Short mmCIF file of N, CA and C in Angstrom, two decimals:
data_model
loop_
_atom_site.label_atom_id
_atom_site.label_comp_id
_atom_site.label_asym_id
_atom_site.label_seq_id
_atom_site.Cartn_x
_atom_site.Cartn_y
_atom_site.Cartn_z
N MET A 1 0.80 -1.20 0.00
CA MET A 1 0.00 0.00 0.00
C MET A 1 0.84 1.27 0.00
N PRO A 2 1.85 1.41 0.87
CA PRO A 2 2.60 2.65 0.82
C PRO A 2 3.39 2.75 -0.46
N ASN A 3 3.52 3.97 -0.97
CA ASN A 3 4.34 4.13 -2.16
C ASN A 3 5.80 4.18 -1.75
N GLU A 4 6.68 4.19 -2.72
CA GLU A 4 8.11 4.13 -2.42
C GLU A 4 8.55 5.29 -1.55
N ARG A 5 7.98 6.45 -1.75
CA ARG A 5 8.38 7.64 -1.01
C ARG A 5 8.03 7.54 0.47
N THR A 6 6.85 7.04 0.81
CA THR A 6 6.46 6.95 2.21
C THR A 6 6.98 5.69 2.87
N ALA A 7 7.35 4.68 2.11
CA ALA A 7 7.81 3.42 2.69
C ALA A 7 9.13 3.60 3.43
N VAL A 8 9.94 4.55 3.03
CA VAL A 8 11.26 4.72 3.65
C VAL A 8 11.25 5.75 4.78
N LEU A 9 10.16 6.46 4.98
CA LEU A 9 10.10 7.46 6.04
C LEU A 9 9.75 6.81 7.37
N THR A 10 10.41 7.27 8.41
CA THR A 10 10.09 6.81 9.76
C THR A 10 8.89 7.60 10.28
N PRO A 11 8.21 7.10 11.30
CA PRO A 11 7.11 7.89 11.88
C PRO A 11 7.57 9.29 12.32
N SER A 12 8.77 9.40 12.86
CA SER A 12 9.29 10.70 13.27
C SER A 12 9.44 11.65 12.07
N GLN A 13 9.92 11.12 10.95
CA GLN A 13 10.06 11.94 9.74
C GLN A 13 8.69 12.35 9.20
N ILE A 14 7.74 11.45 9.25
CA ILE A 14 6.39 11.76 8.78
C ILE A 14 5.81 12.90 9.62
N LEU A 15 5.91 12.78 10.95
CA LEU A 15 5.38 13.82 11.83
C LEU A 15 6.07 15.15 11.60
N SER A 16 7.39 15.11 11.40
CA SER A 16 8.14 16.36 11.24
C SER A 16 7.75 17.11 9.97
N GLN A 17 7.15 16.42 9.01
CA GLN A 17 6.76 17.04 7.75
C GLN A 17 5.34 17.62 7.79
N THR A 18 4.66 17.50 8.93
CA THR A 18 3.32 18.07 9.06
C THR A 18 3.42 19.45 9.69
N GLY A 19 2.47 20.31 9.39
CA GLY A 19 2.41 21.60 10.04
C GLY A 19 2.11 21.46 11.53
N PHE A 20 1.35 20.44 11.88
CA PHE A 20 0.92 20.26 13.26
C PHE A 20 2.08 19.90 14.18
N PHE A 21 2.92 18.96 13.76
CA PHE A 21 4.02 18.48 14.60
C PHE A 21 5.38 19.03 14.17
N GLY A 22 5.43 19.75 13.08
CA GLY A 22 6.69 20.16 12.47
C GLY A 22 7.59 21.04 13.31
N GLU A 23 7.07 21.74 14.31
CA GLU A 23 7.89 22.62 15.13
C GLU A 23 8.49 21.92 16.35
N LEU A 24 8.18 20.65 16.52
CA LEU A 24 8.73 19.91 17.67
C LEU A 24 10.19 19.56 17.43
N THR A 25 10.94 19.44 18.52
CA THR A 25 12.34 19.03 18.43
C THR A 25 12.41 17.55 18.11
N PRO A 26 13.56 17.06 17.64
CA PRO A 26 13.68 15.62 17.39
C PRO A 26 13.35 14.77 18.63
N GLY A 27 13.76 15.22 19.79
CA GLY A 27 13.45 14.48 21.02
C GLY A 27 11.96 14.45 21.32
N GLN A 28 11.30 15.58 21.11
CA GLN A 28 9.85 15.64 21.32
C GLN A 28 9.12 14.76 20.31
N LEU A 29 9.59 14.77 19.07
CA LEU A 29 8.97 13.92 18.05
C LEU A 29 9.07 12.44 18.45
N GLU A 30 10.22 12.04 18.96
CA GLU A 30 10.40 10.64 19.38
C GLU A 30 9.46 10.29 20.53
N GLN A 31 9.21 11.25 21.42
CA GLN A 31 8.26 11.01 22.51
C GLN A 31 6.85 10.79 21.95
N VAL A 32 6.49 11.58 20.95
CA VAL A 32 5.18 11.42 20.32
C VAL A 32 5.11 10.07 19.61
N VAL A 33 6.19 9.71 18.90
CA VAL A 33 6.23 8.44 18.16
C VAL A 33 5.97 7.26 19.08
N ALA A 34 6.39 7.36 20.34
CA ALA A 34 6.17 6.27 21.29
C ALA A 34 4.68 5.99 21.51
N HIS A 35 3.84 6.93 21.11
CA HIS A 35 2.38 6.77 21.27
C HIS A 35 1.67 6.55 19.95
N THR A 36 2.42 6.20 18.90
CA THR A 36 1.82 6.02 17.58
C THR A 36 1.87 4.56 17.12
N LYS A 37 0.99 4.25 16.20
CA LYS A 37 1.05 2.98 15.49
C LYS A 37 0.54 3.22 14.08
N LEU A 38 1.07 2.47 13.14
CA LEU A 38 0.60 2.56 11.76
C LEU A 38 -0.66 1.73 11.61
N GLN A 39 -1.62 2.28 10.86
CA GLN A 39 -2.85 1.56 10.57
C GLN A 39 -3.14 1.67 9.08
N ASP A 40 -3.55 0.58 8.49
CA ASP A 40 -3.93 0.54 7.08
C ASP A 40 -5.43 0.31 6.98
N PHE A 41 -6.06 1.02 6.04
CA PHE A 41 -7.49 0.90 5.80
C PHE A 41 -7.72 0.73 4.31
N ASP A 42 -8.76 -0.02 3.96
CA ASP A 42 -9.12 -0.26 2.57
C ASP A 42 -9.98 0.88 2.03
N GLU A 43 -10.02 0.98 0.72
CA GLU A 43 -10.92 1.93 0.07
C GLU A 43 -12.35 1.70 0.55
N GLY A 44 -13.04 2.77 0.89
CA GLY A 44 -14.42 2.68 1.36
C GLY A 44 -14.57 2.45 2.85
N GLN A 45 -13.50 2.10 3.52
CA GLN A 45 -13.58 1.81 4.96
C GLN A 45 -13.66 3.12 5.76
N GLN A 46 -14.47 3.11 6.82
CA GLN A 46 -14.57 4.27 7.69
C GLN A 46 -13.49 4.19 8.77
N ILE A 47 -12.84 5.33 9.00
CA ILE A 47 -11.86 5.43 10.08
C ILE A 47 -12.61 5.61 11.39
N TYR A 48 -13.55 6.53 11.38
CA TYR A 48 -14.48 6.70 12.50
C TYR A 48 -15.72 7.41 11.98
N ARG A 49 -16.77 7.39 12.80
CA ARG A 49 -18.02 8.05 12.42
C ARG A 49 -18.52 8.90 13.59
N ILE A 50 -19.44 9.78 13.28
CA ILE A 50 -20.02 10.66 14.29
C ILE A 50 -20.54 9.81 15.45
N GLY A 51 -20.17 10.21 16.66
CA GLY A 51 -20.61 9.51 17.87
C GLY A 51 -19.63 8.49 18.39
N ASP A 52 -18.65 8.07 17.59
CA ASP A 52 -17.63 7.12 18.07
C ASP A 52 -16.79 7.77 19.17
N PRO A 53 -16.22 6.96 20.07
CA PRO A 53 -15.31 7.52 21.07
C PRO A 53 -14.10 8.17 20.39
N ALA A 54 -13.67 9.30 20.92
CA ALA A 54 -12.53 10.04 20.36
C ALA A 54 -11.28 9.72 21.17
N LYS A 55 -10.55 8.70 20.73
CA LYS A 55 -9.36 8.26 21.46
C LYS A 55 -8.06 8.48 20.70
N LEU A 56 -8.13 8.57 19.37
CA LEU A 56 -6.94 8.69 18.54
C LEU A 56 -6.98 9.95 17.70
N ILE A 57 -5.81 10.52 17.48
CA ILE A 57 -5.64 11.59 16.49
C ILE A 57 -4.84 10.96 15.36
N TYR A 58 -5.08 11.37 14.12
CA TYR A 58 -4.50 10.71 12.96
C TYR A 58 -3.68 11.65 12.09
N VAL A 59 -2.67 11.07 11.46
CA VAL A 59 -1.90 11.73 10.41
C VAL A 59 -2.01 10.83 9.18
N LEU A 60 -2.47 11.38 8.08
CA LEU A 60 -2.58 10.60 6.84
C LEU A 60 -1.20 10.47 6.22
N VAL A 61 -0.72 9.24 6.08
CA VAL A 61 0.61 8.95 5.54
C VAL A 61 0.54 8.81 4.02
N CYS A 62 -0.46 8.08 3.54
CA CYS A 62 -0.67 7.95 2.10
C CYS A 62 -2.12 7.58 1.84
N GLY A 63 -2.60 7.97 0.66
CA GLY A 63 -3.98 7.74 0.29
C GLY A 63 -4.78 9.03 0.36
N THR A 64 -6.08 8.89 0.19
CA THR A 64 -7.00 10.03 0.21
C THR A 64 -8.24 9.63 0.99
N ALA A 65 -8.70 10.54 1.85
CA ALA A 65 -9.89 10.28 2.66
C ALA A 65 -10.82 11.49 2.59
N ARG A 66 -12.06 11.27 2.98
CA ARG A 66 -13.07 12.35 3.01
C ARG A 66 -13.54 12.53 4.45
N GLN A 67 -13.67 13.79 4.86
CA GLN A 67 -14.17 14.13 6.18
C GLN A 67 -15.48 14.89 6.05
N ALA A 68 -16.48 14.49 6.82
CA ALA A 68 -17.75 15.21 6.88
C ALA A 68 -18.06 15.45 8.35
N ILE A 69 -18.33 16.70 8.70
CA ILE A 69 -18.55 17.09 10.09
C ILE A 69 -20.02 17.45 10.28
N SER A 70 -20.52 17.29 11.51
CA SER A 70 -21.93 17.56 11.78
C SER A 70 -22.10 18.22 13.14
N PHE A 71 -22.96 19.25 13.19
CA PHE A 71 -23.37 19.89 14.44
C PHE A 71 -24.87 20.09 14.38
N ASP A 72 -25.55 19.71 15.44
CA ASP A 72 -27.00 19.94 15.55
C ASP A 72 -27.76 19.51 14.30
N GLY A 73 -27.42 18.36 13.76
CA GLY A 73 -28.13 17.84 12.60
C GLY A 73 -27.69 18.43 11.28
N ARG A 74 -26.81 19.42 11.29
CA ARG A 74 -26.31 20.02 10.06
C ARG A 74 -24.98 19.35 9.71
N THR A 75 -24.89 18.80 8.52
CA THR A 75 -23.68 18.13 8.09
C THR A 75 -23.07 18.89 6.92
N ALA A 76 -21.77 19.01 6.94
CA ALA A 76 -21.06 19.67 5.85
C ALA A 76 -19.72 18.97 5.65
N SER A 77 -19.22 19.03 4.46
CA SER A 77 -17.89 18.52 4.20
C SER A 77 -16.91 19.62 4.57
N VAL A 78 -16.13 19.36 5.60
CA VAL A 78 -15.15 20.32 6.08
C VAL A 78 -13.78 19.74 5.84
N GLY A 79 -12.88 20.52 5.26
CA GLY A 79 -11.60 19.98 4.91
C GLY A 79 -11.83 18.81 3.98
N ASP A 80 -12.97 18.83 3.35
CA ASP A 80 -13.54 17.81 2.48
C ASP A 80 -12.60 16.65 2.17
N ILE A 81 -11.51 16.90 1.48
CA ILE A 81 -10.60 15.83 1.09
C ILE A 81 -9.33 15.92 1.93
N LEU A 82 -8.97 14.81 2.56
CA LEU A 82 -7.75 14.73 3.36
C LEU A 82 -6.67 14.06 2.53
N ARG A 83 -5.46 14.61 2.59
CA ARG A 83 -4.33 14.10 1.82
C ARG A 83 -3.12 13.90 2.72
N ARG A 84 -2.07 13.37 2.13
CA ARG A 84 -0.83 13.08 2.85
C ARG A 84 -0.41 14.25 3.74
N GLY A 85 -0.13 13.95 5.01
CA GLY A 85 0.33 14.95 5.95
C GLY A 85 -0.77 15.64 6.72
N ASP A 86 -2.03 15.46 6.32
CA ASP A 86 -3.12 16.10 7.04
C ASP A 86 -3.32 15.44 8.40
N VAL A 87 -3.58 16.27 9.40
CA VAL A 87 -3.85 15.81 10.76
C VAL A 87 -5.34 16.01 11.02
N PHE A 88 -5.99 15.00 11.57
CA PHE A 88 -7.42 15.09 11.85
C PHE A 88 -7.75 14.21 13.04
N GLY A 89 -8.95 14.36 13.53
CA GLY A 89 -9.37 13.61 14.72
C GLY A 89 -9.02 14.36 15.99
N TRP A 90 -9.02 15.70 15.91
CA TRP A 90 -8.57 16.54 17.02
C TRP A 90 -9.39 16.38 18.29
N ALA A 91 -10.58 15.83 18.22
CA ALA A 91 -11.39 15.65 19.43
C ALA A 91 -10.67 14.77 20.46
N ALA A 92 -9.72 13.96 20.03
CA ALA A 92 -8.96 13.12 20.95
C ALA A 92 -8.06 13.95 21.86
N LEU A 93 -7.82 15.20 21.50
CA LEU A 93 -6.98 16.08 22.32
C LEU A 93 -7.80 17.07 23.14
N THR A 94 -9.11 16.90 23.14
CA THR A 94 -9.98 17.77 23.92
C THR A 94 -10.73 16.88 24.92
N PRO A 95 -10.18 16.75 26.14
CA PRO A 95 -10.74 15.79 27.10
C PRO A 95 -12.23 15.94 27.37
N THR A 96 -12.77 17.14 27.23
CA THR A 96 -14.20 17.32 27.49
C THR A 96 -15.06 16.90 26.31
N CYS A 97 -14.45 16.63 25.17
CA CYS A 97 -15.17 16.17 23.99
C CYS A 97 -14.83 14.70 23.77
N SER A 98 -15.68 13.83 24.25
CA SER A 98 -15.32 12.41 24.26
C SER A 98 -15.81 11.63 23.04
N VAL A 99 -16.54 12.30 22.14
CA VAL A 99 -17.05 11.60 20.96
C VAL A 99 -16.72 12.37 19.69
N ARG A 100 -16.72 11.66 18.59
CA ARG A 100 -16.44 12.25 17.28
C ARG A 100 -17.61 13.10 16.81
N ILE A 101 -17.27 14.21 16.15
CA ILE A 101 -18.28 15.08 15.55
C ILE A 101 -18.19 15.02 14.03
N ALA A 102 -17.43 14.06 13.53
CA ALA A 102 -17.24 13.93 12.08
C ALA A 102 -17.18 12.45 11.72
N THR A 103 -17.31 12.22 10.42
CA THR A 103 -17.10 10.90 9.85
C THR A 103 -15.96 11.02 8.85
N VAL A 104 -15.03 10.08 8.91
CA VAL A 104 -13.91 10.06 7.96
C VAL A 104 -13.89 8.69 7.29
N SER A 105 -13.89 8.71 5.95
CA SER A 105 -13.89 7.48 5.15
C SER A 105 -12.78 7.54 4.12
N CYS A 106 -12.22 6.39 3.81
CA CYS A 106 -11.15 6.29 2.83
C CYS A 106 -11.71 6.30 1.41
N LEU A 107 -11.18 7.17 0.58
CA LEU A 107 -11.54 7.19 -0.84
C LEU A 107 -10.63 6.26 -1.64
N THR A 108 -9.45 5.99 -1.09
CA THR A 108 -8.48 5.05 -1.66
C THR A 108 -7.93 4.23 -0.50
N PRO A 109 -7.16 3.19 -0.77
CA PRO A 109 -6.47 2.55 0.35
C PRO A 109 -5.60 3.60 1.05
N CYS A 110 -5.60 3.58 2.38
CA CYS A 110 -4.90 4.60 3.15
C CYS A 110 -4.03 3.98 4.24
N ARG A 111 -2.99 4.69 4.58
CA ARG A 111 -2.16 4.38 5.75
C ARG A 111 -2.13 5.62 6.63
N PHE A 112 -2.28 5.39 7.93
CA PHE A 112 -2.31 6.48 8.90
C PHE A 112 -1.33 6.20 10.03
N LEU A 113 -0.83 7.25 10.63
CA LEU A 113 -0.23 7.17 11.95
C LEU A 113 -1.36 7.48 12.91
N ALA A 114 -1.68 6.56 13.77
CA ALA A 114 -2.72 6.76 14.79
C ALA A 114 -2.00 7.06 16.10
N ILE A 115 -2.33 8.19 16.71
CA ILE A 115 -1.65 8.63 17.92
C ILE A 115 -2.63 8.60 19.08
N ASP A 116 -2.24 7.95 20.15
CA ASP A 116 -3.07 7.85 21.33
C ASP A 116 -3.26 9.24 21.94
N GLY A 117 -4.50 9.73 21.96
CA GLY A 117 -4.79 11.06 22.45
C GLY A 117 -4.44 11.23 23.93
N ALA A 118 -4.79 10.25 24.76
CA ALA A 118 -4.49 10.35 26.19
C ALA A 118 -2.98 10.38 26.43
N GLY A 119 -2.24 9.58 25.69
CA GLY A 119 -0.78 9.58 25.82
C GLY A 119 -0.18 10.92 25.40
N LEU A 120 -0.73 11.49 24.34
CA LEU A 120 -0.23 12.79 23.86
C LEU A 120 -0.57 13.89 24.87
N ILE A 121 -1.75 13.85 25.45
CA ILE A 121 -2.11 14.83 26.48
C ILE A 121 -1.16 14.71 27.67
N GLU A 122 -0.84 13.50 28.06
CA GLU A 122 0.11 13.29 29.17
C GLU A 122 1.48 13.89 28.84
N LEU A 123 1.96 13.68 27.62
CA LEU A 123 3.23 14.29 27.20
C LEU A 123 3.16 15.81 27.29
N MET A 124 2.05 16.37 26.85
CA MET A 124 1.87 17.82 26.85
C MET A 124 1.86 18.36 28.28
N GLU A 125 1.31 17.60 29.22
CA GLU A 125 1.29 18.03 30.62
C GLU A 125 2.69 18.01 31.24
N HIS A 126 3.53 17.08 30.79
CA HIS A 126 4.89 16.96 31.35
C HIS A 126 5.90 17.87 30.66
N ASP A 127 5.70 18.16 29.41
CA ASP A 127 6.59 19.04 28.65
C ASP A 127 5.76 20.22 28.17
N HIS A 128 5.82 21.30 28.92
CA HIS A 128 4.96 22.44 28.62
C HIS A 128 5.29 23.12 27.30
N THR A 129 6.54 23.05 26.87
CA THR A 129 6.90 23.61 25.56
C THR A 129 6.22 22.80 24.46
N LEU A 130 6.29 21.50 24.55
CA LEU A 130 5.60 20.62 23.59
C LEU A 130 4.09 20.90 23.66
N GLY A 131 3.56 21.01 24.88
CA GLY A 131 2.14 21.26 25.05
C GLY A 131 1.71 22.57 24.43
N TYR A 132 2.50 23.62 24.64
CA TYR A 132 2.16 24.92 24.07
C TYR A 132 2.17 24.86 22.55
N ARG A 133 3.21 24.26 21.99
CA ARG A 133 3.29 24.17 20.52
C ARG A 133 2.11 23.42 19.94
N LEU A 134 1.75 22.29 20.55
CA LEU A 134 0.64 21.50 20.02
C LEU A 134 -0.71 22.16 20.28
N MET A 135 -0.87 22.84 21.41
CA MET A 135 -2.13 23.54 21.66
C MET A 135 -2.32 24.70 20.68
N THR A 136 -1.22 25.35 20.32
CA THR A 136 -1.30 26.41 19.31
C THR A 136 -1.77 25.83 17.98
N GLN A 137 -1.21 24.68 17.59
CA GLN A 137 -1.63 24.03 16.35
C GLN A 137 -3.06 23.52 16.44
N LEU A 138 -3.43 22.99 17.61
CA LEU A 138 -4.79 22.50 17.79
C LEU A 138 -5.79 23.64 17.66
N ASN A 139 -5.46 24.80 18.22
CA ASN A 139 -6.32 25.97 18.08
C ASN A 139 -6.50 26.32 16.60
N ARG A 140 -5.43 26.31 15.84
CA ARG A 140 -5.53 26.60 14.40
C ARG A 140 -6.39 25.57 13.68
N LEU A 141 -6.20 24.30 14.04
CA LEU A 141 -6.95 23.23 13.39
C LEU A 141 -8.45 23.35 13.69
N ILE A 142 -8.80 23.57 14.96
CA ILE A 142 -10.21 23.70 15.33
C ILE A 142 -10.82 24.95 14.71
N THR A 143 -10.11 26.05 14.78
CA THR A 143 -10.61 27.30 14.20
C THR A 143 -10.84 27.15 12.70
N GLY A 144 -9.90 26.51 12.02
CA GLY A 144 -10.08 26.28 10.58
C GLY A 144 -11.26 25.39 10.29
N THR A 145 -11.46 24.36 11.10
CA THR A 145 -12.58 23.46 10.91
C THR A 145 -13.90 24.19 11.11
N MET A 146 -13.98 24.97 12.17
CA MET A 146 -15.22 25.70 12.47
C MET A 146 -15.50 26.78 11.43
N THR A 147 -14.46 27.46 10.99
CA THR A 147 -14.63 28.50 9.96
C THR A 147 -15.15 27.88 8.67
N ALA A 148 -14.57 26.75 8.28
CA ALA A 148 -15.02 26.08 7.07
C ALA A 148 -16.46 25.59 7.22
N PHE A 149 -16.80 25.10 8.41
CA PHE A 149 -18.15 24.60 8.65
C PHE A 149 -19.19 25.74 8.56
N THR A 150 -18.90 26.84 9.21
CA THR A 150 -19.87 27.94 9.21
C THR A 150 -19.96 28.61 7.83
N GLY A 151 -18.87 28.50 7.06
CA GLY A 151 -18.89 29.06 5.70
C GLY A 151 -19.68 28.20 4.74
N GLY A 152 -19.99 26.99 5.18
CA GLY A 152 -20.86 26.15 4.40
C GLY A 152 -20.20 25.28 3.44
#
């Protein structure tokens, strides 16, 4: 499933190439990697759906997926198409939000880095610099999602 370009990258290298994790130091990236696992999904398979428990945050390594978000019965495609390097599933980093507010499905076979949200929150609590950097990115991600949703 992975193409030649992604097959040789380590999880740390994949994370470092994302806007979300890209500002972390090599040591911080390795700490995050300790909470990741690679997951492969087939075309048409759902990663998660609205109402599922929010335990993992994802980085798309290869493939293409679609995200649809819903609030109060209103559904919209937000960030509609997810591609390599996109980070999604941010509800796993918001302890008061325990369920998914979106559905994500694979349009092609996909590979993801799945990161344990609770483990990442624990890292952020112990390393405040890491926590600040990721909370800044999380704020951007949530704000972008909400802006796209309200824009229709």
